[in-house]
Short mmCIF file of N, CA and C and ligand atoms in Angstrom, two decimals:
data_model
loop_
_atom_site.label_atom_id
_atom_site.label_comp_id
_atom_site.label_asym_id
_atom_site.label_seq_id
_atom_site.Cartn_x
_atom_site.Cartn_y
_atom_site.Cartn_z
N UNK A 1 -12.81 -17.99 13.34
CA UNK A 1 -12.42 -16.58 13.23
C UNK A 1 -11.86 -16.31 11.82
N UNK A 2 -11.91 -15.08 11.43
CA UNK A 2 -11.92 -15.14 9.64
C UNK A 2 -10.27 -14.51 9.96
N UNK A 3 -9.48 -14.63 8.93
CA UNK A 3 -8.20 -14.46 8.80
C UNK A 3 -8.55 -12.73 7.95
N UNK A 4 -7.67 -11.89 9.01
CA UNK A 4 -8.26 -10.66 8.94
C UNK A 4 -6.20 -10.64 8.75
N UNK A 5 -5.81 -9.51 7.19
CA UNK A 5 -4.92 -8.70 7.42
C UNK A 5 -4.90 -7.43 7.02
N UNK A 6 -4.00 -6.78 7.78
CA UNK A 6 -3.51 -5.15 7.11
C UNK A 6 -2.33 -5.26 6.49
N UNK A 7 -2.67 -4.74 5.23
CA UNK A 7 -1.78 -4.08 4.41
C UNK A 7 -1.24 -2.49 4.77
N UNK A 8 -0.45 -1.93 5.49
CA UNK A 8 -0.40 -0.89 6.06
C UNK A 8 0.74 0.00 4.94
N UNK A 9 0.36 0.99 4.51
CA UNK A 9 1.45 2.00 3.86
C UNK A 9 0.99 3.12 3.61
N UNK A 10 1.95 4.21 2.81
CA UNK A 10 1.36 5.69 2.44
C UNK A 10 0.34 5.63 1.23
N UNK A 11 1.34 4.76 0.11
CA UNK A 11 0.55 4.77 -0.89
C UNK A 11 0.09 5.84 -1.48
N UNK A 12 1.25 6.49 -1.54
CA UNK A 12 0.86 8.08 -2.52
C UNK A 12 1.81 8.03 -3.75
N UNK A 13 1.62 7.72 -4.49
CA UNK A 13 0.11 6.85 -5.29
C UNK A 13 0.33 5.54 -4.56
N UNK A 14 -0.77 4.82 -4.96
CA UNK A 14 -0.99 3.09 -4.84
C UNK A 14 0.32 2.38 -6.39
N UNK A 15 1.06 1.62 -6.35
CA UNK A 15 1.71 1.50 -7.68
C UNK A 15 1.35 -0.09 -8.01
N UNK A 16 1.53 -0.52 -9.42
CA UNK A 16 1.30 -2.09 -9.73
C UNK A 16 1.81 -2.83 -9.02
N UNK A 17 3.09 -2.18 -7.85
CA UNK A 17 3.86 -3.29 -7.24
C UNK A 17 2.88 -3.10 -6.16
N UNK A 18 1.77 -2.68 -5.28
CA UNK A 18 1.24 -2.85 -3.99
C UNK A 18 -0.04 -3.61 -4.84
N UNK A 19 -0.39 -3.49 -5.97
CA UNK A 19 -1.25 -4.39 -6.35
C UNK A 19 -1.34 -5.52 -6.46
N UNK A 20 0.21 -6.10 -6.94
CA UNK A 20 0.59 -7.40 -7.31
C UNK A 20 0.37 -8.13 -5.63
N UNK A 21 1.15 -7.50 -4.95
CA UNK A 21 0.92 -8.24 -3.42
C UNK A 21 -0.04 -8.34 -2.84
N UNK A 22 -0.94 -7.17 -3.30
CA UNK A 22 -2.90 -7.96 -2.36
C UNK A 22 -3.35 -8.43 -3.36
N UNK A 23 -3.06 -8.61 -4.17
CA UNK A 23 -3.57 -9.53 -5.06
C UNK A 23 -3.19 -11.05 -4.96
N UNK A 24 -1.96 -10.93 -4.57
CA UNK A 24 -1.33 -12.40 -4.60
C UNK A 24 -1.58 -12.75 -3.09
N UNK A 25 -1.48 -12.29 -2.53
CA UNK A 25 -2.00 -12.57 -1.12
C UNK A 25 -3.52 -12.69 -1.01
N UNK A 26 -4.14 -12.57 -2.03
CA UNK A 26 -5.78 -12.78 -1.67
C UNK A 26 -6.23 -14.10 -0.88
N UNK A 27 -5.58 -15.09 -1.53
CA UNK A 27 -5.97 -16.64 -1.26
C UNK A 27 -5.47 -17.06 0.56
N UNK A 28 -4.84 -16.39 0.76
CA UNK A 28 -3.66 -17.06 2.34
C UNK A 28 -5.02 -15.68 3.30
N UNK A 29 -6.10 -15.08 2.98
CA UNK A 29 -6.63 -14.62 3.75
C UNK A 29 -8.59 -14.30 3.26
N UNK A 30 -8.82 -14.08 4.37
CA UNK A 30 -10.39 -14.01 3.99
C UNK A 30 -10.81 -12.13 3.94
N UNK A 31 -9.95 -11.42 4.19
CA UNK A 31 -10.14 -9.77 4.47
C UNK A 31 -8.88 -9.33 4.30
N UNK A 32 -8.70 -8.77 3.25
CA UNK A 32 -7.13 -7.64 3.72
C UNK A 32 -7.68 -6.17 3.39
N UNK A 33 -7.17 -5.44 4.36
CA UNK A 33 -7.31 -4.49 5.17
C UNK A 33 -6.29 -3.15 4.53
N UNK A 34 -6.63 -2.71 3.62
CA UNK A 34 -5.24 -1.81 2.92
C UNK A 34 -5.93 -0.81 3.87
N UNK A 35 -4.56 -0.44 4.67
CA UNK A 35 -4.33 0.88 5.67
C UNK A 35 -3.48 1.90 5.19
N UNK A 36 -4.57 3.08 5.00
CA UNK A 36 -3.30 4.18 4.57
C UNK A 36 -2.79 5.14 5.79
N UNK A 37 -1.90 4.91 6.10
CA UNK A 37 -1.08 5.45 7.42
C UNK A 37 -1.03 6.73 7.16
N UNK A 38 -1.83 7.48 8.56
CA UNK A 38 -1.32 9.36 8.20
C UNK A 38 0.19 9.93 8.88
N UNK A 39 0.71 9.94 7.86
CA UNK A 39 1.82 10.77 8.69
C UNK A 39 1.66 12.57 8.78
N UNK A 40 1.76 12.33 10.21
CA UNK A 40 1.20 14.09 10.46
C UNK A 40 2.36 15.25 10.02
N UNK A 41 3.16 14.14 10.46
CA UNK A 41 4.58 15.32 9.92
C UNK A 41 5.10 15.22 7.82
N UNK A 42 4.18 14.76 7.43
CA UNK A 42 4.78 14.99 6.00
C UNK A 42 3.59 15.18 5.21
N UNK A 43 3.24 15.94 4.36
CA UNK A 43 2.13 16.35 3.52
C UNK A 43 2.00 15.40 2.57
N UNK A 44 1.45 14.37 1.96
CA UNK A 44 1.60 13.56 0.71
C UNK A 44 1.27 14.20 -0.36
N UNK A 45 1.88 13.81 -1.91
CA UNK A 45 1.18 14.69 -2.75
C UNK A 45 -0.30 14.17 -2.96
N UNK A 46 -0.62 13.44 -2.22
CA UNK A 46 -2.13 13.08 -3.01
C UNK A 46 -2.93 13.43 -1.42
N UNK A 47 -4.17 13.69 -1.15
CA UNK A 47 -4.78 14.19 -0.53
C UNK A 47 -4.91 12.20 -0.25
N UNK A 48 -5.48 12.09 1.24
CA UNK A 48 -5.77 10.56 1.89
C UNK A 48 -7.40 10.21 0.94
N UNK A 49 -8.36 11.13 1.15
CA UNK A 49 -9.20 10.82 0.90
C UNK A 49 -9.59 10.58 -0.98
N UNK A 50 -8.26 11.10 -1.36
CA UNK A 50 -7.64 10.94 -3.06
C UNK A 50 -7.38 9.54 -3.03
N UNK A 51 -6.30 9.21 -2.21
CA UNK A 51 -5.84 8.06 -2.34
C UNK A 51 -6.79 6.94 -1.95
N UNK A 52 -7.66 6.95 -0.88
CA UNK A 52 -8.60 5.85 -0.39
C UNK A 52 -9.69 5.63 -1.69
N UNK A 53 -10.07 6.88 -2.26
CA UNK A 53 -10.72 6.47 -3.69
C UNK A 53 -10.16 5.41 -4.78
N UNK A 54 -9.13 6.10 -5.46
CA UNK A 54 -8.48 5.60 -6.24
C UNK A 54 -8.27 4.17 -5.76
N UNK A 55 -7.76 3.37 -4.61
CA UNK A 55 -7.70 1.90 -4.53
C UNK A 55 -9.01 1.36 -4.10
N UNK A 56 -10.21 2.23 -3.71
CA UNK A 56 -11.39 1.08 -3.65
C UNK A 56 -11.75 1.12 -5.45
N UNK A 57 -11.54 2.02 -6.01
CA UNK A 57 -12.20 1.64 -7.16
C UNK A 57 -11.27 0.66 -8.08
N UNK A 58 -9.72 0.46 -7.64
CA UNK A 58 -9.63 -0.24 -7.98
C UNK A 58 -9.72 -1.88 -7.67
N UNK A 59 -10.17 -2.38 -6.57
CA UNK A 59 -10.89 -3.69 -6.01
C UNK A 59 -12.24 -3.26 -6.05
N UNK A 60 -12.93 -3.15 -6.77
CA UNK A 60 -13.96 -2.81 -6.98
C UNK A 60 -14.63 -4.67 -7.32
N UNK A 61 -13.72 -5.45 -7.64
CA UNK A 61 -13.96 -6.74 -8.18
C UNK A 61 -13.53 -8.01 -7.03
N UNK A 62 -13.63 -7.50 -6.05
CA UNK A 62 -13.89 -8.15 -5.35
C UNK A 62 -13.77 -8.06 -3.47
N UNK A 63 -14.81 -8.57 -2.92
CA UNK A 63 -15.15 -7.79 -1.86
C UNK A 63 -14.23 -7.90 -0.44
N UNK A 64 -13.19 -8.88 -0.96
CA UNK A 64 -12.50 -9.20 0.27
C UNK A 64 -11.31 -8.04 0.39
N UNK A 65 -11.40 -7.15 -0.46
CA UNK A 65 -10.38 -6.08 -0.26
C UNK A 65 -11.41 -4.67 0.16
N UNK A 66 -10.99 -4.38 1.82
CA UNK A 66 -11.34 -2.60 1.65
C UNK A 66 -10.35 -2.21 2.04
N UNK A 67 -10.72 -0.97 2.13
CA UNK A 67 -9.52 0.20 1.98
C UNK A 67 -9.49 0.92 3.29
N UNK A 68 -8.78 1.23 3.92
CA UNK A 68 -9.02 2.52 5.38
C UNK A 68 -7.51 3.32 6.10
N UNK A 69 -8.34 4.48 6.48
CA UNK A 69 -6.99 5.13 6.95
C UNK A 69 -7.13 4.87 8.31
N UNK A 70 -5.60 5.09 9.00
CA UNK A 70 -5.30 5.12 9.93
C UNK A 70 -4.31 6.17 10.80
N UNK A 71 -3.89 6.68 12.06
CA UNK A 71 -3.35 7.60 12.56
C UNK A 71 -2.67 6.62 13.35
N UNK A 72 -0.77 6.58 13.93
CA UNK A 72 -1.07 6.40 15.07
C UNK A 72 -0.26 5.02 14.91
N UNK A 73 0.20 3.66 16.19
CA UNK A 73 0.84 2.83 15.66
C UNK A 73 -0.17 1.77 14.98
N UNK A 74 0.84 1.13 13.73
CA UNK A 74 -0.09 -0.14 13.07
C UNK A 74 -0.70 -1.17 13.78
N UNK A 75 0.05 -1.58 15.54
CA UNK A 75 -0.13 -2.48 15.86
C UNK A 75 -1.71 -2.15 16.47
N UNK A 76 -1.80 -0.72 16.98
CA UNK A 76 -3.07 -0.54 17.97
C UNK A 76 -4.18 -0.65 16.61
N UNK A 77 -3.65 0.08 15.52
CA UNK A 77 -5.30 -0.01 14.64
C UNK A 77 -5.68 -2.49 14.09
N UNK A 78 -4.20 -2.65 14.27
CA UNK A 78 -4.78 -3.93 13.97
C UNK A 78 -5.41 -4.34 15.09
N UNK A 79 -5.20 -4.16 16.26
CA UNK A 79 -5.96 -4.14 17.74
C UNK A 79 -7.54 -3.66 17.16
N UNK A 80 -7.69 -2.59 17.26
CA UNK A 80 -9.14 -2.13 16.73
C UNK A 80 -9.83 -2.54 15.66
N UNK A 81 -8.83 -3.17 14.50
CA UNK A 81 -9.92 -4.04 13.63
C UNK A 81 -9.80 -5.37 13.43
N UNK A 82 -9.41 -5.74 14.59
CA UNK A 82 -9.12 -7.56 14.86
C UNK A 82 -8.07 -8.04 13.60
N UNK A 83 -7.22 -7.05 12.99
CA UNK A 83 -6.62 -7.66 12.21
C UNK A 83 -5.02 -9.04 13.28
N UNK A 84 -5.06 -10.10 12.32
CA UNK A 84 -4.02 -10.95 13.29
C UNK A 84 -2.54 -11.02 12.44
N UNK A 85 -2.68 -10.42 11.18
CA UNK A 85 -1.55 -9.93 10.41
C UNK A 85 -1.29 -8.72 9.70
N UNK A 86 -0.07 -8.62 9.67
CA UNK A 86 0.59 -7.63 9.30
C UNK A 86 0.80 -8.23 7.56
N UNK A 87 0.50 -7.52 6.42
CA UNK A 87 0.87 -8.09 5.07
C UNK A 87 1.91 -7.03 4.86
N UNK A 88 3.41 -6.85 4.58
CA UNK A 88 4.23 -5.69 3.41
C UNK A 88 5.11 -6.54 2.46
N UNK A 89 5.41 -5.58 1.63
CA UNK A 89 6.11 -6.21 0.77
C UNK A 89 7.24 -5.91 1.08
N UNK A 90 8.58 -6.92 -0.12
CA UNK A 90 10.28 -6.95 -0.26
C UNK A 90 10.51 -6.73 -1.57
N UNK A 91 10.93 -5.52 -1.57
CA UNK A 91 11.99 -5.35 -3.22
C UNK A 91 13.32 -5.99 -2.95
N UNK A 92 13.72 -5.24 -2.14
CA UNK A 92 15.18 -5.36 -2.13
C UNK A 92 15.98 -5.48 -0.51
N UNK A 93 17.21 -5.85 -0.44
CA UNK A 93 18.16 -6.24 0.91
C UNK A 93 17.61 -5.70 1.94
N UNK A 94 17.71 -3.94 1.28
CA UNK A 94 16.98 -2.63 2.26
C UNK A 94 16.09 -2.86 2.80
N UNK A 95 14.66 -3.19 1.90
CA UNK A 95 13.35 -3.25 2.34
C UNK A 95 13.32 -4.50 3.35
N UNK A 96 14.24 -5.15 3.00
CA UNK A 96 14.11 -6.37 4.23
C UNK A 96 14.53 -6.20 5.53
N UNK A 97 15.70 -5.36 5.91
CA UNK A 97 16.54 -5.28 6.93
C UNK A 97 15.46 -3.90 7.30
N UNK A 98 14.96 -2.93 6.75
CA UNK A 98 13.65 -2.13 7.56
C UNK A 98 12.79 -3.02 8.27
N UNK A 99 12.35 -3.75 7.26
CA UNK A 99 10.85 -4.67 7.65
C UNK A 99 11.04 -5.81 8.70
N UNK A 100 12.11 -6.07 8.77
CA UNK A 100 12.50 -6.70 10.01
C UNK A 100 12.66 -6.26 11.01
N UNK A 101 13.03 -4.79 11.01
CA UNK A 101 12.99 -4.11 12.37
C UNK A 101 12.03 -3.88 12.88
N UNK A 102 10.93 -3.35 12.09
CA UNK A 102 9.83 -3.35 11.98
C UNK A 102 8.90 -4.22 12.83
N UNK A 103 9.21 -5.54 11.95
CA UNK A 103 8.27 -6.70 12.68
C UNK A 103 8.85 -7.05 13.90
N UNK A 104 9.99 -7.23 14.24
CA UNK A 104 10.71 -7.63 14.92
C UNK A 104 9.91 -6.46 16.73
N UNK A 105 9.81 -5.38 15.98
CA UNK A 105 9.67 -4.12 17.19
C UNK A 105 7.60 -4.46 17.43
N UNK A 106 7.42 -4.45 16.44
CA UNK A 106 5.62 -4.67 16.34
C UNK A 106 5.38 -5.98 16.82
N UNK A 107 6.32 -7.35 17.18
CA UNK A 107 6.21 -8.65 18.05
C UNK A 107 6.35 -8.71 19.58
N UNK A 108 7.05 -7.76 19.43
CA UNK A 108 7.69 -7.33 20.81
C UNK A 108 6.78 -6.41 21.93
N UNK A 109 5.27 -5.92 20.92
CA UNK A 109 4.72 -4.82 21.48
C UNK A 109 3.45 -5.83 21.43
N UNK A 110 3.30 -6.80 20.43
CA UNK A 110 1.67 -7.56 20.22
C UNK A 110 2.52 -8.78 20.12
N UNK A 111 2.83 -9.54 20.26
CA UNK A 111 3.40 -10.83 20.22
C UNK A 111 2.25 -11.87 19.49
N UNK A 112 1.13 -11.46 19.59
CA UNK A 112 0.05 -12.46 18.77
C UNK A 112 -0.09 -11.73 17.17
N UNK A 113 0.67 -10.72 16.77
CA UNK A 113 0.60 -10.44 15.22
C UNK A 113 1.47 -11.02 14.79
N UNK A 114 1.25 -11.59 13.54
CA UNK A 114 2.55 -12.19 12.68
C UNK A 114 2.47 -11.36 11.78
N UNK A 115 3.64 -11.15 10.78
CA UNK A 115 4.06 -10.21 9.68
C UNK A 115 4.74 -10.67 8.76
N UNK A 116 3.55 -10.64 8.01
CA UNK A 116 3.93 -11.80 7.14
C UNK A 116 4.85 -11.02 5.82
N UNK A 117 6.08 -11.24 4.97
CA UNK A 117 6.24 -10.91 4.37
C UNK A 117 6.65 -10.74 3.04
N UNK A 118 6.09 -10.61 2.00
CA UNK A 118 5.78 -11.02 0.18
C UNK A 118 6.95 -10.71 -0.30
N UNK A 119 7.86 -11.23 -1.40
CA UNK A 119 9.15 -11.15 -2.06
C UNK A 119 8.11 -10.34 -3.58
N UNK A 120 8.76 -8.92 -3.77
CA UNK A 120 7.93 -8.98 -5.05
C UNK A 120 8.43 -9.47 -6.44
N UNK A 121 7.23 -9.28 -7.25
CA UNK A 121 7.69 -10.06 -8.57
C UNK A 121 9.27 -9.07 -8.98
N UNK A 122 10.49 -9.53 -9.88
CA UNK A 122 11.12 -8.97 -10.22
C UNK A 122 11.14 -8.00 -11.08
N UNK A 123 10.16 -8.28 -11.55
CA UNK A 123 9.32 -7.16 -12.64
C UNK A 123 9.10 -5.64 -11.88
N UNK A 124 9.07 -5.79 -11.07
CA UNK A 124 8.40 -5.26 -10.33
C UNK A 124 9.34 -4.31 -8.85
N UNK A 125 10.28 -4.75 -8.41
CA UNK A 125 10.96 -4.38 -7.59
C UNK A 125 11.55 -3.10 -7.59
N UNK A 126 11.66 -2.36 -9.06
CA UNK A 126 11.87 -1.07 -9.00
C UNK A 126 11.01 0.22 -9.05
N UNK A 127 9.53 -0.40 -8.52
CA UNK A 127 8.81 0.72 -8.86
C UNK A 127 8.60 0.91 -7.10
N UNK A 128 8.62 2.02 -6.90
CA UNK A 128 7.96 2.75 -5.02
C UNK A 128 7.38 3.80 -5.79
N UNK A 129 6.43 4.24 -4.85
CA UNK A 129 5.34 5.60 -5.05
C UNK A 129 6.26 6.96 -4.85
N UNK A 130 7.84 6.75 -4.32
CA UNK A 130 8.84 8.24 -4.51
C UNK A 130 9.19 8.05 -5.92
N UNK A 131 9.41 7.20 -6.44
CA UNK A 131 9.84 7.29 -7.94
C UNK A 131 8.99 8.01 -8.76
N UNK A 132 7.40 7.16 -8.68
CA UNK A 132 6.59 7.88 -9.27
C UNK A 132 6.45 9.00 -9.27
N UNK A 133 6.26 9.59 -7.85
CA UNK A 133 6.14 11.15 -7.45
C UNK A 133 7.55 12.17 -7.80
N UNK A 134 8.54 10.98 -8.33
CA UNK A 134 9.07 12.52 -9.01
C UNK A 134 9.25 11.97 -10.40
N UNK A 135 8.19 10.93 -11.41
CA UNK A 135 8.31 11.36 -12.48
C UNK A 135 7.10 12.17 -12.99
N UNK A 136 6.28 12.25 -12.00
CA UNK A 136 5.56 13.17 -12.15
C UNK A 136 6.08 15.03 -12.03
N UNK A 137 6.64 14.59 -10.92
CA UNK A 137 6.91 16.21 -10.84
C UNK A 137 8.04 16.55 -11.97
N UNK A 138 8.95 15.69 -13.24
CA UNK A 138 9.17 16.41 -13.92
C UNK A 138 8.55 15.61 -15.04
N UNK A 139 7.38 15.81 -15.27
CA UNK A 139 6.65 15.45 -16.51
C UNK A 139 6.35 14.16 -17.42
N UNK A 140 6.93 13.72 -16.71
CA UNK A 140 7.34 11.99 -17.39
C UNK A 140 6.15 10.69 -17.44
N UNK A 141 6.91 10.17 -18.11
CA UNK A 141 5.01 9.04 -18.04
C UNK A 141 4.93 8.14 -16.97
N UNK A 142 4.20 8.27 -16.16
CA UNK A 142 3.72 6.90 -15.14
C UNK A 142 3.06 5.96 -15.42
N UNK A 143 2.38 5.86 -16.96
CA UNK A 143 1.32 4.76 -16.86
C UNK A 143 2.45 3.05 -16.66
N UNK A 144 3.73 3.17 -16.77
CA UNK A 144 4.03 1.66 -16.44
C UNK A 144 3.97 1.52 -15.33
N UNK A 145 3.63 2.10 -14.22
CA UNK A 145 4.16 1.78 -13.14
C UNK A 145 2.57 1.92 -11.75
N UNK A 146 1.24 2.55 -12.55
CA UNK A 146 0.56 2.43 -11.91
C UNK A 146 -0.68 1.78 -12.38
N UNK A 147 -1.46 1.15 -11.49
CA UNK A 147 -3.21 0.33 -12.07
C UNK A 147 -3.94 1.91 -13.04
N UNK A 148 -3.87 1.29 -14.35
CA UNK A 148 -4.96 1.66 -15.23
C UNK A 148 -6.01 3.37 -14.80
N UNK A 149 -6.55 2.71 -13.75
CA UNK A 149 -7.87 3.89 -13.16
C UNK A 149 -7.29 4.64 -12.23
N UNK A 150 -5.77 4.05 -11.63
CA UNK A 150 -5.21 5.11 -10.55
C UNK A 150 -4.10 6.30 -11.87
N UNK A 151 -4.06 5.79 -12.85
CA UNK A 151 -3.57 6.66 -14.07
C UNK A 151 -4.43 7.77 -14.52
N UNK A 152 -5.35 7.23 -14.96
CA UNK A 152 -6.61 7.99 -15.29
C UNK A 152 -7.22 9.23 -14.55
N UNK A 153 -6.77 8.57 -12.88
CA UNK A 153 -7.12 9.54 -11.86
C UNK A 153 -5.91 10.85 -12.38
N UNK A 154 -5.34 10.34 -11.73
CA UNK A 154 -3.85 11.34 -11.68
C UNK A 154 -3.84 12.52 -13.11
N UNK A 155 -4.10 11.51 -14.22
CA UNK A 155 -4.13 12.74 -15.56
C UNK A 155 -5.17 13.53 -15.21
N UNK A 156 -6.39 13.28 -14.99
CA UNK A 156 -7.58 14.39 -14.93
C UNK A 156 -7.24 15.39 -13.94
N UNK A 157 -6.28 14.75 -12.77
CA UNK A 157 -5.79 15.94 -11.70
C UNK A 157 -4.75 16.78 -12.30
N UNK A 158 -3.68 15.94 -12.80
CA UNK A 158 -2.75 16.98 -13.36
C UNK A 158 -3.59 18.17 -14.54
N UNK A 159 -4.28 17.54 -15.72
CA UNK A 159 -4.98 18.26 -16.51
C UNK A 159 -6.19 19.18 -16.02
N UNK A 160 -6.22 18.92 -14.87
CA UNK A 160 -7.24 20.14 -14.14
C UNK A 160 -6.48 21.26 -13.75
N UNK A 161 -5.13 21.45 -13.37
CA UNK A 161 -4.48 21.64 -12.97
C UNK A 161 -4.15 22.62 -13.16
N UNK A 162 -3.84 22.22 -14.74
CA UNK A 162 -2.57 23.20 -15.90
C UNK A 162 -3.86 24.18 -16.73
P1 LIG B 201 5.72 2.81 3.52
O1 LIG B 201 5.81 4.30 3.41
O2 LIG B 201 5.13 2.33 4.80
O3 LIG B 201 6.97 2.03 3.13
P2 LIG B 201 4.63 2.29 0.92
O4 LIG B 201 3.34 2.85 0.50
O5 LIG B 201 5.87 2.83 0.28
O6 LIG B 201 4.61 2.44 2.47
O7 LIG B 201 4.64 0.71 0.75
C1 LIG B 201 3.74 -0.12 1.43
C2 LIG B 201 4.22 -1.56 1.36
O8 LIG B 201 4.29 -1.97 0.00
C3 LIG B 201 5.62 -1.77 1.92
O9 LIG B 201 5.66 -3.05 2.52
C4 LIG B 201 6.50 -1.75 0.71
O10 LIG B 201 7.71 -2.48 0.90
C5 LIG B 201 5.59 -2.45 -0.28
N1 LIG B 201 5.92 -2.11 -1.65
C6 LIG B 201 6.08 -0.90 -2.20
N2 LIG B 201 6.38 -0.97 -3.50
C7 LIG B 201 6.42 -2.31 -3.80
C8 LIG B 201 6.70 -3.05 -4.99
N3 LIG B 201 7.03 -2.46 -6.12
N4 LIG B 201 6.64 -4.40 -4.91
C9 LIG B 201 6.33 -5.00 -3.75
N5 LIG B 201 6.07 -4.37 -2.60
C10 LIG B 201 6.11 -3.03 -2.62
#
């Protein structure tokens, strides 16, 4: 059986720190599964079908990464695509004591998912996709903080824009 995981988040935007972790997690699996979760109750600034672009083109280099949305709990869509792990990442104390509740509540409901979970690089621990989204909304530069072509995206949107 092939080692199937989801990467499950909003990902509005995708940032270098969700890259670094399916990236570094490539080897410990044969499929990871980036799930972009709809939340019905919050509008994202990026449209889903914005965001599902922007990260296939960026694994464009290699085939063990696709991309897909989802509605609904993480545990039932890993049910529906035979995924047997859960991949998120850890910045910080916070993100751990969430993600534990988290896994802790998603074991309790599928007891055969494990959740597995990545310490990120330190480099790296201060970037989330709310930061970004408000140095965008007051004008500021994002290219440190996102992949190259998900930059590229974003300027041609903002510059369509204005
Ligand atoms: P959610 O809204 O479900 O937290 P996000 O899109 O913010 O989704 O993040 C998805 C996953 O990526 C989460 O596990 C989050 O902790 C992780 N993550 C976000 N930013 C980073 C980063 N800079 N380094 C490592 N992991 C990160």
């Amino acid at each position: 059986m092939i080692k199937k995981a989801l990467f499950p988040g909003s990902f509005d935007p995708f940032t270098i720190g969700h890259e670094e972790i399916v990236r570094r997690a490539l080897p410990l699996f044969d499929e990871i599964i980036i799930g972009i979760g709809i939340n019905t109750s919050k509008k994202g600034l990026f449209e889903l079908k914005e965001r599902k672009v922007m990260i296939e083109e960026l694994f464009t280099d290699t085939d063990k990464v696709k991309v897909d949305t989802f509605s609904g709990l993480t545990v039932s869509f890993c049910e529906l695509i035979n995924a047997q792990y859960i991949l998120r990442g850890l910045r910080t104390a916070a993100d751990f004591e969430y993600e534990r509740t988290i896994a802790q509540l998603n074991q309790a409901m599928h007891p055969n998912l494990e959740t597995i979970l990545m310490l990120s690089q330190p480099q790296y621990s201060m970037i989330s996709s709310t930061i970004v989204r408000e140095i965008l909304r007051f004008d500021g530069d994002i290219k440190p903080f996102v992949p190259e072509n998900i930059y590229r995206h974003i300027m041609d949107r903002q510059n369509n824009k204005s």
